[in-house]
């Protein structure tokens, strides 16, 4: 199906009976009963599974001079040991910046350098500790991103450069020029990176893994090991969280594959938590400078946003300026993202890459400008709204309701009754503050396909789409049921298998809009097949029946199997528009006047994200993002040991994420707008919008409570304690 023009009236979905209804997860019973098969638990898929345990490099960069694995090989229960010196450097798969195995070079701390395969996990772990490694360390490295940014400022070709920014700044009635810092963050999914691999049958490989993108993973395995894709099968039906950390092929699958080939048996590998922090990927630290100019009327006349992030050579880092060319109106906008090469674990996609870090700074800057102007922060944002792309005024937004998000949120939150003077409102010994921030995230879509098979009135839908806890099983079953006039009980979803048609996969907030359109395309193709078999034109499908003229047949009466395969392809007409999602976040905090301890008291998100396919799963996504962002605001910081080039707090004890007890009240409002340019269902993603801007709303609320402006995340009590008002 080619989506080559904006969607008009769609009688299926504009009057939907299944799509858009609050629906509990169809996979929920499997998860709450512990029967959903996660990667490391696939005990039944291959007989004789052995356990692999990884060994990571003990230096940040340099080379390995020698490895002595004899003691490990002679340990009880050990079936095989594979060291990096025994393997030529493996090819890099799709978007892999770090080389995952092979050769003597060490690019980062905890780089995988060996895998031990044994009869039990304990035997493999014990043997791995016996491998002796001699290193030659690289030259000492400077890990000071701030110093690097000072050297790079103003250099290179600008990423965005519209209007005369220098004149806007020099002639501004009101001007802001501030520095902001965000630390490195870890995805910290509950399920570790884990894989079971059977490569014991010559050149055929089967991989049961935890990965968000089946097709990308499938192709990367073929590239890495020099195999034909047709000889590899990848399965990932259930994933215990990903947040972007499982988009690409990682060391767990590579080590399990090498161990399986060496031992001649299936091997399972789960990366220990410290290796996940230092071996896989993370969100890079950023240093950002934001300059803003405005007239006395509050309208922005210039924005200059420059930032730096770290990365291994050839990496993309974390582009914190990603949202700035598009979010607020200004005749002059300049942005530049500098990447700084450092021998640190790989920096790559983490939930809302770019916008999450960028809005942590930009939305504080917007608050600071509002204060300089003497304006209400909500009114200032409304004044600088735009319906066109500011960096390309000829390009309109396909659908944008940011102002409505702000107005609806302000009314619901009680913004008019907020604390208006920093440090002026108390509840006993707690200083009360209120903050707001805008949210922006682009609305990307990718090609996506599915197979729809009808037999006996039951519909089976097959697609390699994954579910990382986001509700994909449910919204795709709803889409199929709506299109075919069936109930959810009539639908069986089969997902996460490379044998199925290629989908968009889960990532970049494109999964829901793309994969639902792919299932819709397949079901519409199936409707056409059924109509052809019955010899009817333009039939209706409702209540399990196909109706056209004198034909009124139950789908369960159709003989044999009828199937169709199709995919959604996106037309060039979308390039005429800027497609994005928008939101407004409101937060109330309490800061203890004596200790500086910050407690989030209540949160509200208002989201403009096209048609909401399922309010239950969408809300789950948004409140999850809000919670994740509270951690980024108040506690999360990958502590860099610059002497060793490693993140030292590499476990869940030292890396503190937000939990349920940290947030007593969360509310989500969906505008449930319809974007006819975005997809045939007029839907867009929402999973990453929930994290965008929230941290800044928290930081703004802390300032409102205390009068202490913190521009260096996380907002911890040591940064507040010296500036707090008297205890009283």
XYZ file of C-alpha atoms in Angstrom, residues 3-7 322-323 325-327 355 386-392 394-401 439-447 508-510 513-514 517 568-583 608-611 673-686 688-689:
77
model
C 0.449 6.233 1.336
C 0.898 8.975 -1.245
C -1.556 11.632 -0.105
C -3.030 12.895 3.116
C -5.694 10.649 4.600
C 17.935 18.574 17.539
C 14.690 20.318 18.520
C 15.436 24.675 14.702
C 11.781 23.622 14.856
C 10.213 24.365 18.228
C 15.588 16.131 22.260
C 4.591 28.787 15.185
C 2.684 26.808 12.574
C 5.647 26.709 10.195
C 9.144 25.320 10.495
C 11.117 28.374 11.733
C 14.265 27.272 9.939
C 12.294 26.705 6.709
C 7.878 27.487 3.490
C 7.318 24.167 5.268
C 4.213 23.932 7.444
C 3.726 21.540 10.322
C 1.382 18.741 9.334
C -0.521 19.247 12.590
C 0.538 21.251 15.647
C -1.455 21.994 18.800
C 7.867 19.014 24.731
C 8.853 18.402 21.133
C 9.736 15.180 19.325
C 9.792 14.518 15.596
C 7.320 12.064 14.064
C 9.349 9.722 11.879
C 7.765 6.783 10.030
C 9.413 3.776 8.364
C 8.209 1.123 5.903
C 12.557 6.403 17.515
C 8.868 6.799 18.415
C 8.085 5.448 14.927
C 2.419 4.684 13.655
C 4.496 2.627 11.220
C -0.136 1.156 9.152
C 3.043 0.483 3.999
C 5.223 2.668 1.819
C 5.434 6.375 2.528
C 4.959 8.906 -0.245
C 7.195 11.874 -0.952
C 4.304 14.239 -0.178
C 5.240 13.977 3.515
C 8.456 15.886 2.741
C 6.328 18.972 2.196
C 5.540 19.021 5.911
C 7.377 19.078 9.212
C 5.891 16.201 11.190
C 6.248 16.245 14.952
C 4.568 15.638 18.278
C 4.105 18.228 21.019
C 3.377 18.394 24.698
C -0.560 16.272 21.027
C 0.328 13.064 19.229
C -2.286 12.306 16.601
C -4.853 9.548 17.018
C -5.935 15.071 17.464
C -5.866 13.580 13.975
C -2.866 14.110 11.676
C -3.890 13.087 8.138
C -0.328 13.511 6.836
C 1.259 11.216 9.412
C -0.324 7.857 8.529
C -3.504 6.248 7.150
C -4.702 5.952 10.748
C -3.795 9.641 11.368
C -1.635 8.459 14.271
C 1.815 9.421 15.496
C 4.090 8.015 18.196
C 4.023 9.090 21.838
C 9.417 9.397 23.616
C 7.347 12.554 23.961
